[in-house]
Coordinates of C-alpha atoms in Angstrom, one line a residue:
X1 CA -6.1 10.4 -26.8
X2 CA -7.5 7.0 -25.9
X3 CA -6.3 4.0 -24.0
X4 CA -5.1 2.3 -27.2
X5 CA -1.4 2.0 -27.9
X6 CA -0.2 -1.4 -29.2
X7 CA -1.7 -4.2 -31.3
X8 CA -3.1 -5.9 -28.3
X9 CA -4.2 -2.7 -26.4
X10 CA -3.6 -2.0 -22.8
X11 CA -4.3 -4.7 -20.2
X12 CA -4.4 -2.2 -17.3
X13 CA -4.5 1.6 -16.9
X14 CA -0.8 1.3 -16.2
X15 CA -0.1 0.5 -19.8
X16 CA -1.3 4.0 -20.8
X17 CA 2.3 5.1 -20.1
X18 CA 3.6 2.7 -22.7
X19 CA 1.0 3.8 -25.2
X20 CA 2.2 7.4 -24.9
X21 CA 5.8 6.3 -25.4
X22 CA 4.8 4.2 -28.4
X23 CA 2.9 7.0 -30.1
X24 CA 5.9 9.3 -29.7
X25 CA 8.7 6.9 -30.6
X26 CA 7.0 5.1 -33.5
X27 CA 4.5 7.7 -34.6
X28 CA 6.2 10.9 -33.7
X29 CA 3.2 12.0 -31.7
X30 CA 3.8 13.6 -28.4
X31 CA 1.1 14.4 -25.8
X32 CA -0.7 17.6 -26.6
X33 CA -1.6 18.0 -22.9
X34 CA 1.2 17.6 -20.4
X35 CA 1.4 14.5 -18.1
X36 CA 3.0 16.6 -15.4
X37 CA 0.5 17.7 -12.7
X38 CA 2.6 20.7 -11.8
X39 CA 2.5 22.0 -15.4
X40 CA -1.1 21.2 -16.1
X41 CA -2.5 24.2 -14.3
X42 CA -0.1 26.5 -16.2
X43 CA -1.1 25.0 -19.6
X44 CA -4.8 25.4 -18.7
X45 CA -4.3 29.0 -17.8
X46 CA -2.9 29.7 -21.2
X47 CA -5.7 27.8 -23.0
X48 CA -8.7 29.1 -21.1
X49 CA -10.3 32.5 -20.7
X50 CA -9.3 34.3 -17.5
X51 CA -12.9 34.0 -16.2
X52 CA -13.1 30.3 -16.8
X53 CA -9.6 29.5 -15.5
X54 CA -10.1 31.5 -12.3
X55 CA -13.4 29.9 -11.7
X56 CA -12.0 26.4 -11.5
X57 CA -8.5 27.2 -10.2
X58 CA -9.3 29.8 -7.6
X59 CA -10.2 29.2 -4.0
X60 CA -11.6 31.1 -1.1
X61 CA -9.8 34.0 0.6
X62 CA -6.0 33.8 0.4
X63 CA -6.1 30.2 -0.7
X64 CA -5.0 28.9 2.7
X65 CA -7.3 25.9 2.6
X66 CA -6.1 24.9 -0.8
X67 CA -2.6 25.0 0.5
X68 CA -3.6 23.0 3.5
X69 CA -5.0 20.3 1.3
X70 CA -1.8 19.8 -0.7
X71 CA 0.4 20.1 2.4
X72 CA -1.6 17.4 4.1
X73 CA -0.7 15.0 1.3
X74 CA 3.0 15.9 1.5
X75 CA 3.1 15.1 5.2
X76 CA 2.1 11.4 4.5
X77 CA 4.8 9.4 2.8
X78 CA 4.4 6.0 1.1
X79 CA 6.4 3.2 2.5
X80 CA 7.3 0.9 -0.4
X81 CA 7.7 -2.9 0.1
X82 CA 10.0 -5.0 -2.0
X83 CA 9.7 -8.5 -3.5
X84 CA 5.9 -8.5 -3.2
X85 CA 3.8 -10.0 -6.0
X86 CA 2.0 -7.0 -7.6
X87 CA 0.6 -8.2 -10.9
X88 CA -2.1 -8.3 -12.2
X89 CA -3.2 -5.4 -10.0
X90 CA -6.8 -5.2 -8.7
X91 CA -8.3 -1.7 -8.5
X92 CA -11.9 -2.9 -7.9
X93 CA -13.9 -1.3 -5.1
X94 CA -17.4 -2.0 -3.9
X95 CA -19.6 1.1 -3.1
X96 CA -23.2 0.8 -1.9
X97 CA -23.5 -2.8 -3.1
X98 CA -22.1 -2.2 -6.6
X99 CA -18.6 -3.2 -7.7
X100 CA -16.8 -0.6 -9.7
X101 CA -14.2 -2.1 -11.9
X102 CA -15.9 -5.1 -13.4
X103 CA -17.1 -3.4 -16.6
X104 CA -15.0 -3.9 -19.7
X105 CA -13.3 -1.2 -21.5
X106 CA -12.7 -1.6 -25.3
X107 CA -10.0 0.8 -26.5
X108 CA -10.4 2.3 -29.9
X109 CA -9.9 -0.1 -32.8
X110 CA -9.3 -2.9 -30.4
X111 CA -11.5 -6.1 -30.5
X112 CA -10.1 -7.6 -27.3
X113 CA -11.7 -6.3 -24.1
X114 CA -9.7 -5.4 -21.1
X115 CA -10.6 -4.8 -17.4
X116 CA -11.0 -1.1 -16.5
X117 CA -10.9 -0.9 -12.7
X118 CA -11.0 2.2 -10.6
X119 CA -11.6 3.5 -7.1
X120 CA -11.9 7.0 -8.6
X121 CA -15.0 9.0 -9.3
X122 CA -15.3 12.3 -11.1
X123 CA -16.3 14.8 -8.6
X124 CA -19.3 17.0 -9.3
X125 CA -18.3 20.2 -11.1
X126 CA -20.8 22.8 -12.2
X127 CA -21.0 25.0 -15.2
X128 CA -18.7 23.0 -17.4
X129 CA -19.8 24.9 -20.5
X130 CA -17.6 27.8 -19.1
X131 CA -14.5 25.6 -19.6
X132 CA -15.3 24.1 -23.0
X133 CA -18.2 23.7 -25.4
X134 CA -18.1 19.9 -24.8
X135 CA -19.3 20.6 -21.3
X136 CA -20.7 17.8 -19.1
X137 CA -21.6 15.7 -22.2
X138 CA -17.9 15.5 -23.1
X139 CA -16.8 14.8 -19.6
X140 CA -19.5 12.1 -19.0
X141 CA -18.5 10.5 -22.3
X142 CA -14.9 10.4 -21.3
X143 CA -15.7 8.9 -18.0
X144 CA -17.8 6.2 -19.7
X145 CA -15.0 5.2 -22.0
X146 CA -12.7 4.9 -18.9
X147 CA -15.5 3.3 -16.8
X148 CA -15.1 6.0 -14.1
X149 CA -18.4 6.9 -12.4
X150 CA -19.6 10.4 -13.3
X151 CA -21.2 12.6 -10.6
X152 CA -23.4 15.3 -12.2
X153 CA -23.7 18.6 -10.5
X154 CA -26.9 20.5 -9.8
X155 CA -25.1 23.4 -11.4
X156 CA -24.7 21.5 -14.7
X157 CA -24.9 23.1 -18.1
X158 CA -26.6 20.0 -19.4
X159 CA -29.8 18.2 -18.7
X160 CA -30.3 14.8 -16.9
X161 CA -31.2 13.2 -20.2
X162 CA -28.1 14.6 -22.1
X163 CA -25.8 13.3 -19.4
X164 CA -27.5 10.0 -19.3
X165 CA -27.2 9.6 -23.0
X166 CA -23.5 10.5 -22.9
X167 CA -22.9 8.1 -20.0
X168 CA -24.6 5.0 -21.5
X169 CA -24.5 2.2 -19.0
X170 CA -21.7 3.8 -17.0
X171 CA -22.5 4.4 -13.4
X172 CA -23.7 8.0 -12.7
X173 CA -24.5 9.8 -9.5
X174 CA -26.3 13.1 -8.9
X175 CA -25.0 15.9 -6.6
X176 CA -27.7 18.1 -5.1
X177 CA -27.4 21.7 -4.1
X178 CA -30.4 21.4 -1.8
X179 CA -33.3 23.9 -2.6
X180 CA -35.2 25.3 0.3
X181 CA -38.5 24.4 -1.4
X182 CA -39.2 20.8 -0.7
X183 CA -41.6 20.4 -3.7
X184 CA -38.8 21.6 -6.0
X185 CA -36.3 19.3 -4.3
X186 CA -38.6 16.3 -4.8
X187 CA -39.2 17.1 -8.4
X188 CA -35.5 17.4 -9.2
X189 CA -34.7 14.1 -7.5
X190 CA -37.5 12.3 -9.3
X191 CA -36.1 13.5 -12.6
X192 CA -32.6 12.3 -11.6
X193 CA -33.9 8.9 -10.7
X194 CA -35.9 8.6 -13.9
X195 CA -32.7 9.3 -15.8
X196 CA -30.8 6.4 -14.2
X197 CA -28.8 8.2 -11.5
X198 CA -28.3 5.8 -8.6
X199 CA -26.6 7.6 -5.8
X200 CA -27.5 11.0 -4.3
X201 CA -24.6 13.2 -3.2
X202 CA -25.8 16.2 -1.1
X203 CA -23.3 19.1 -0.8
X204 CA -23.6 20.7 2.6
X205 CA -21.0 23.4 2.6
X206 CA -22.3 25.8 -0.1
X207 CA -25.4 27.4 1.4
X208 CA -23.4 30.6 1.4
X209 CA -20.9 31.4 -1.3
X210 CA -17.4 32.1 -0.1
X211 CA -15.3 35.2 -0.6
X212 CA -13.5 34.3 -3.8
X213 CA -11.1 37.1 -4.9
X214 CA -10.3 35.6 -8.3
X215 CA -14.0 35.7 -9.3
X216 CA -14.7 39.0 -7.6
X217 CA -11.9 40.8 -9.3
X218 CA -13.4 39.8 -12.7
X219 CA -17.0 40.1 -11.4
X220 CA -17.7 36.6 -12.8
X221 CA -20.6 34.7 -11.4
X222 CA -22.1 32.5 -14.2
X223 CA -25.4 31.7 -12.4
X224 CA -26.6 35.3 -12.6
X225 CA -26.6 35.1 -16.4
X226 CA -28.3 31.7 -16.4
X227 CA -25.3 29.5 -16.9
X228 CA -25.3 26.4 -14.8
X229 CA -29.0 26.7 -14.1
X230 CA -30.2 24.0 -16.5
X231 CA -31.4 21.6 -13.8
X232 CA -33.6 24.3 -12.2
X233 CA -34.8 25.9 -15.4
X234 CA -35.9 22.5 -16.9
X235 CA -37.6 21.2 -13.7
X236 CA -41.4 21.2 -14.2
X237 CA -42.1 22.3 -10.6
X238 CA -39.6 25.2 -10.7
X239 CA -41.0 26.3 -14.0
X240 CA -44.6 26.3 -12.8
X241 CA -43.8 28.2 -9.7
X242 CA -41.7 30.8 -11.5
X243 CA -44.4 31.3 -14.2
X244 CA -47.1 31.7 -11.5
X245 CA -45.1 34.4 -9.8
X246 CA -44.1 36.3 -13.0
X247 CA -47.3 36.8 -15.0
X248 CA -46.9 33.8 -17.1
X249 CA -43.2 34.4 -18.1
X250 CA -41.0 31.3 -18.5
X251 CA -37.4 31.2 -17.3
X252 CA -36.4 31.7 -21.0
X253 CA -38.5 34.9 -21.1
X254 CA -36.9 36.4 -18.0
X255 CA -33.5 34.7 -17.5
X256 CA -32.2 37.2 -15.0
X257 CA -35.3 37.0 -12.8
X258 CA -35.4 33.2 -13.1
X259 CA -31.7 33.0 -12.2
X260 CA -32.3 35.1 -9.1
X261 CA -35.2 32.8 -8.1
X262 CA -33.1 29.7 -8.6
X263 CA -30.1 31.1 -6.7
X264 CA -32.4 31.9 -3.8
X265 CA -33.5 28.3 -3.8
X266 CA -30.1 26.5 -4.3
X267 CA -27.8 28.9 -2.5
X268 CA -30.2 30.4 0.0
X269 CA -27.6 31.7 2.5
X270 CA -28.9 29.3 5.2
X271 CA -28.4 25.6 5.9
X272 CA -31.0 23.0 6.2
X273 CA -31.1 21.5 9.8
X274 CA -30.1 17.8 10.3
X275 CA -33.8 16.9 10.8
X276 CA -34.5 17.8 7.2
X277 CA -32.5 14.8 6.0
X278 CA -35.8 12.9 6.6
X279 CA -37.3 14.9 3.7
X280 CA -34.5 13.7 1.4
X281 CA -35.0 10.1 2.4
X282 CA -38.7 10.5 1.4
X283 CA -37.7 11.7 -2.0
X284 CA -34.8 9.3 -2.7
X285 CA -34.9 5.5 -2.4
X286 CA -31.3 4.9 -3.1
X287 CA -28.0 5.6 -1.2
X288 CA -27.6 9.2 0.1
X289 CA -24.1 10.5 0.7
X290 CA -23.3 13.8 2.5
X291 CA -20.5 15.8 1.0
X292 CA -18.5 18.4 3.0
X293 CA -17.9 16.5 6.2
X294 CA -14.8 17.7 8.0
X295 CA -15.6 17.0 11.7
X296 CA -15.9 13.5 13.2
X297 CA -18.9 14.8 15.2
X298 CA -20.7 15.6 11.9
X299 CA -19.8 12.1 10.6
X300 CA -21.5 10.6 13.6
X301 CA -24.6 12.7 13.1
X302 CA -24.7 11.6 9.4
X303 CA -24.5 8.0 10.6
X304 CA -27.3 8.5 13.1
X305 CA -29.4 10.1 10.5
X306 CA -29.3 7.0 8.4
X307 CA -27.0 8.2 5.6
X308 CA -25.3 5.6 3.5
X309 CA -22.0 7.5 3.3
X310 CA -20.1 10.7 3.5
X311 CA -17.5 12.6 1.5
X312 CA -14.7 14.1 3.6
X313 CA -14.3 17.4 1.7
X314 CA -13.7 21.1 2.1
X315 CA -14.9 21.8 -1.4
X316 CA -11.3 21.9 -2.7
X317 CA -10.6 25.0 -0.7
X318 CA -13.3 27.0 -2.4
X319 CA -15.5 27.7 0.6
X320 CA -14.1 28.2 4.2
X321 CA -10.7 29.7 3.9
X322 CA -8.3 28.8 6.7
X323 CA -10.1 25.4 7.2
X324 CA -8.2 22.2 8.0
X325 CA -6.9 20.1 5.1
X326 CA -9.4 17.3 4.3
X327 CA -6.7 14.6 4.5
X328 CA -5.7 15.7 7.9
X329 CA -9.2 14.8 9.2
X330 CA -9.7 11.6 7.2
X331 CA -8.1 9.2 9.8
X332 CA -10.2 10.6 12.7
X333 CA -13.4 10.4 10.7
X334 CA -12.7 6.8 9.5
X335 CA -12.0 5.9 13.1
X336 CA -15.4 7.4 14.1
X337 CA -17.6 5.8 11.5
X338 CA -15.6 4.0 8.9
X339 CA -16.7 0.5 9.9
X340 CA -20.4 1.5 9.8
X341 CA -20.7 3.6 6.7
X342 CA -18.9 4.3 3.4
X343 CA -16.3 7.1 3.7
X344 CA -15.2 8.7 0.5
X345 CA -12.6 11.4 0.0
X346 CA -12.4 14.7 -1.9
X347 CA -10.2 17.8 -2.0
X348 CA -6.6 18.1 -3.2
X349 CA -6.2 14.9 -5.3
X350 CA -3.7 15.5 -8.1
X351 CA -1.7 12.3 -8.6
X352 CA -1.9 8.5 -8.3
X353 CA 0.2 8.8 -5.1
X354 CA -2.4 11.0 -3.6
X355 CA -5.1 8.4 -4.3
X356 CA -2.9 5.7 -2.6
X357 CA -2.5 7.9 0.5
X358 CA -6.3 8.6 0.8
X359 CA -7.2 4.9 0.3
X360 CA -4.5 3.9 2.8
X361 CA -6.0 6.3 5.4
X362 CA -9.4 4.6 5.1
X363 CA -11.3 6.1 2.2
X364 CA -13.2 3.6 0.1
X365 CA -13.0 5.8 -3.0
X366 CA -11.8 9.2 -4.1
X367 CA -13.3 12.1 -6.0
X368 CA -11.1 14.0 -8.6
X369 CA -12.1 17.3 -10.2
X370 CA -9.6 20.2 -10.9
X371 CA -7.1 18.3 -13.0
X372 CA -9.8 16.8 -15.2
X373 CA -11.4 20.2 -15.6
X374 CA -8.0 21.6 -16.7
X375 CA -7.9 18.9 -19.3
X376 CA -11.4 19.7 -20.4
X377 CA -10.5 23.4 -20.7
X378 CA -7.4 22.6 -22.8
X379 CA -8.8 19.9 -25.1
X380 CA -12.5 19.2 -24.5
X381 CA -13.6 15.6 -24.1
X382 CA -10.2 14.2 -25.3
X383 CA -8.3 16.4 -22.9
X384 CA -10.5 15.4 -19.9
X385 CA -10.0 11.7 -20.9
X386 CA -6.2 12.1 -21.2
X387 CA -5.9 13.7 -17.8
X388 CA -8.1 11.1 -16.1
X389 CA -6.4 8.2 -17.8
X390 CA -3.0 9.6 -16.8
X391 CA -4.1 9.8 -13.1
X392 CA -5.4 6.2 -13.3
X393 CA -2.2 5.0 -14.9
X394 CA -0.2 6.8 -12.2
X395 CA -2.3 5.1 -9.5
X396 CA -1.8 1.7 -11.1
X397 CA 1.9 2.1 -11.3
X398 CA 2.3 3.7 -7.9
X399 CA 0.6 0.6 -6.4
X400 CA 3.1 -1.6 -8.1
X401 CA 6.0 0.4 -7.0
X402 CA 4.7 0.4 -3.4
X403 CA 4.5 -3.4 -3.5
X404 CA 0.7 -3.5 -3.4
X405 CA -1.3 -5.8 -5.7
X406 CA -4.9 -4.7 -4.7
X407 CA -6.4 -1.5 -3.3
X408 CA -8.1 -3.7 -0.8
X409 CA -4.7 -4.3 0.8
X410 CA -4.0 -0.7 1.5
X411 CA -4.0 0.5 5.1
X412 CA -2.3 3.0 7.3
X413 CA 0.7 0.6 7.5
X414 CA 1.5 1.6 4.0
X415 CA 2.3 5.1 5.1
X416 CA 4.5 7.1 7.4
X417 CA 3.7 10.6 8.7
X418 CA 6.9 12.6 8.2
X419 CA 7.3 16.4 8.6
X420 CA 10.2 17.9 6.6
X421 CA 11.0 21.6 7.3
X422 CA 11.1 22.4 3.6
X423 CA 8.1 20.4 2.7
X424 CA 5.7 23.3 2.1
X425 CA 4.9 23.3 -1.6
X426 CA 1.8 25.3 -2.3
X427 CA -1.3 23.9 -3.9
X428 CA -1.2 22.8 -7.6

């Protein structure tokens, strides 16, 4: 399902709603994938294998951090303003010197180009081949058609070159699970740079894998069987070192041994110290963003280390169970470093209203993952694109309903923190 709907095509993401109505009323075609975020998870569970669904839907421990993420959003309420000019809405954002939203989107069979503006990025999600055969290639292509920056995971099922081809000229970033071997790290980053990835996102909270009951009960860990190891297995330095240590065998000859070697590198069980960020700066000449920051003290350390930005994130509740909701910490972190570095937000985004709240609390952009992966699992590339377009349309319309014309106008004054006794809905 594309953005097209009428003879003139949509002028904004908000018109995606009208295209859905038009296809149903005049063409008898209803959405195959729900537009209701509360029902999307349920539909994905029916469409995906239990292993695949649990891997994307599950969290750490009892899911307390996942619940905390959603509850944090529900405690902040939008304060709509009336009689405010709100059209045309401007969703452009500038991140690390590049404006996202100025590229043109041409809907299918539509000669007239329209602006596709977005403060949204697709969060890095690994092993997308588990969810659907379209894998990262399909998701990157969907993002390109919507002009949403795509962040490729180190745990990708696809190569740098495949993702680059699917992305075209759409902005693409690379997320690093940081190997312990500096030579392997440097080689991977050179390959990412050569393939046109412009921003490096370093995930900090996954050196040790969390206790994840949904995966443990099904004994499902794709990396052990070689899934999601493509970046490592195709890296020339990793291949050379593995071959030297295993009597000339390649990773393809000994997938299990190569997987264990790669897991020891990317998920070693120990964290790099802060001083090792200097090593990354030697290997990467573009912006470096640290993902997994929850404490203002760590945000200040990232600033002092010369990082370009941070992502306030608890890995969507998949790592430290019982941790604070990311949105709860966003205002403090923005206050600590927000005027000196770029602060992005991740964890718990489900709706356009969620995006408005995160931007109002100081984030310059937001990362979205689970809902889009549900769409991928249900309908491949088209499903991912439909869900992402729906979120963007919801964002566009929520801004208008709140009396806001541009995302640059958003501030904490657009919200009120309100605690209702019954406002404890669990995570989606």
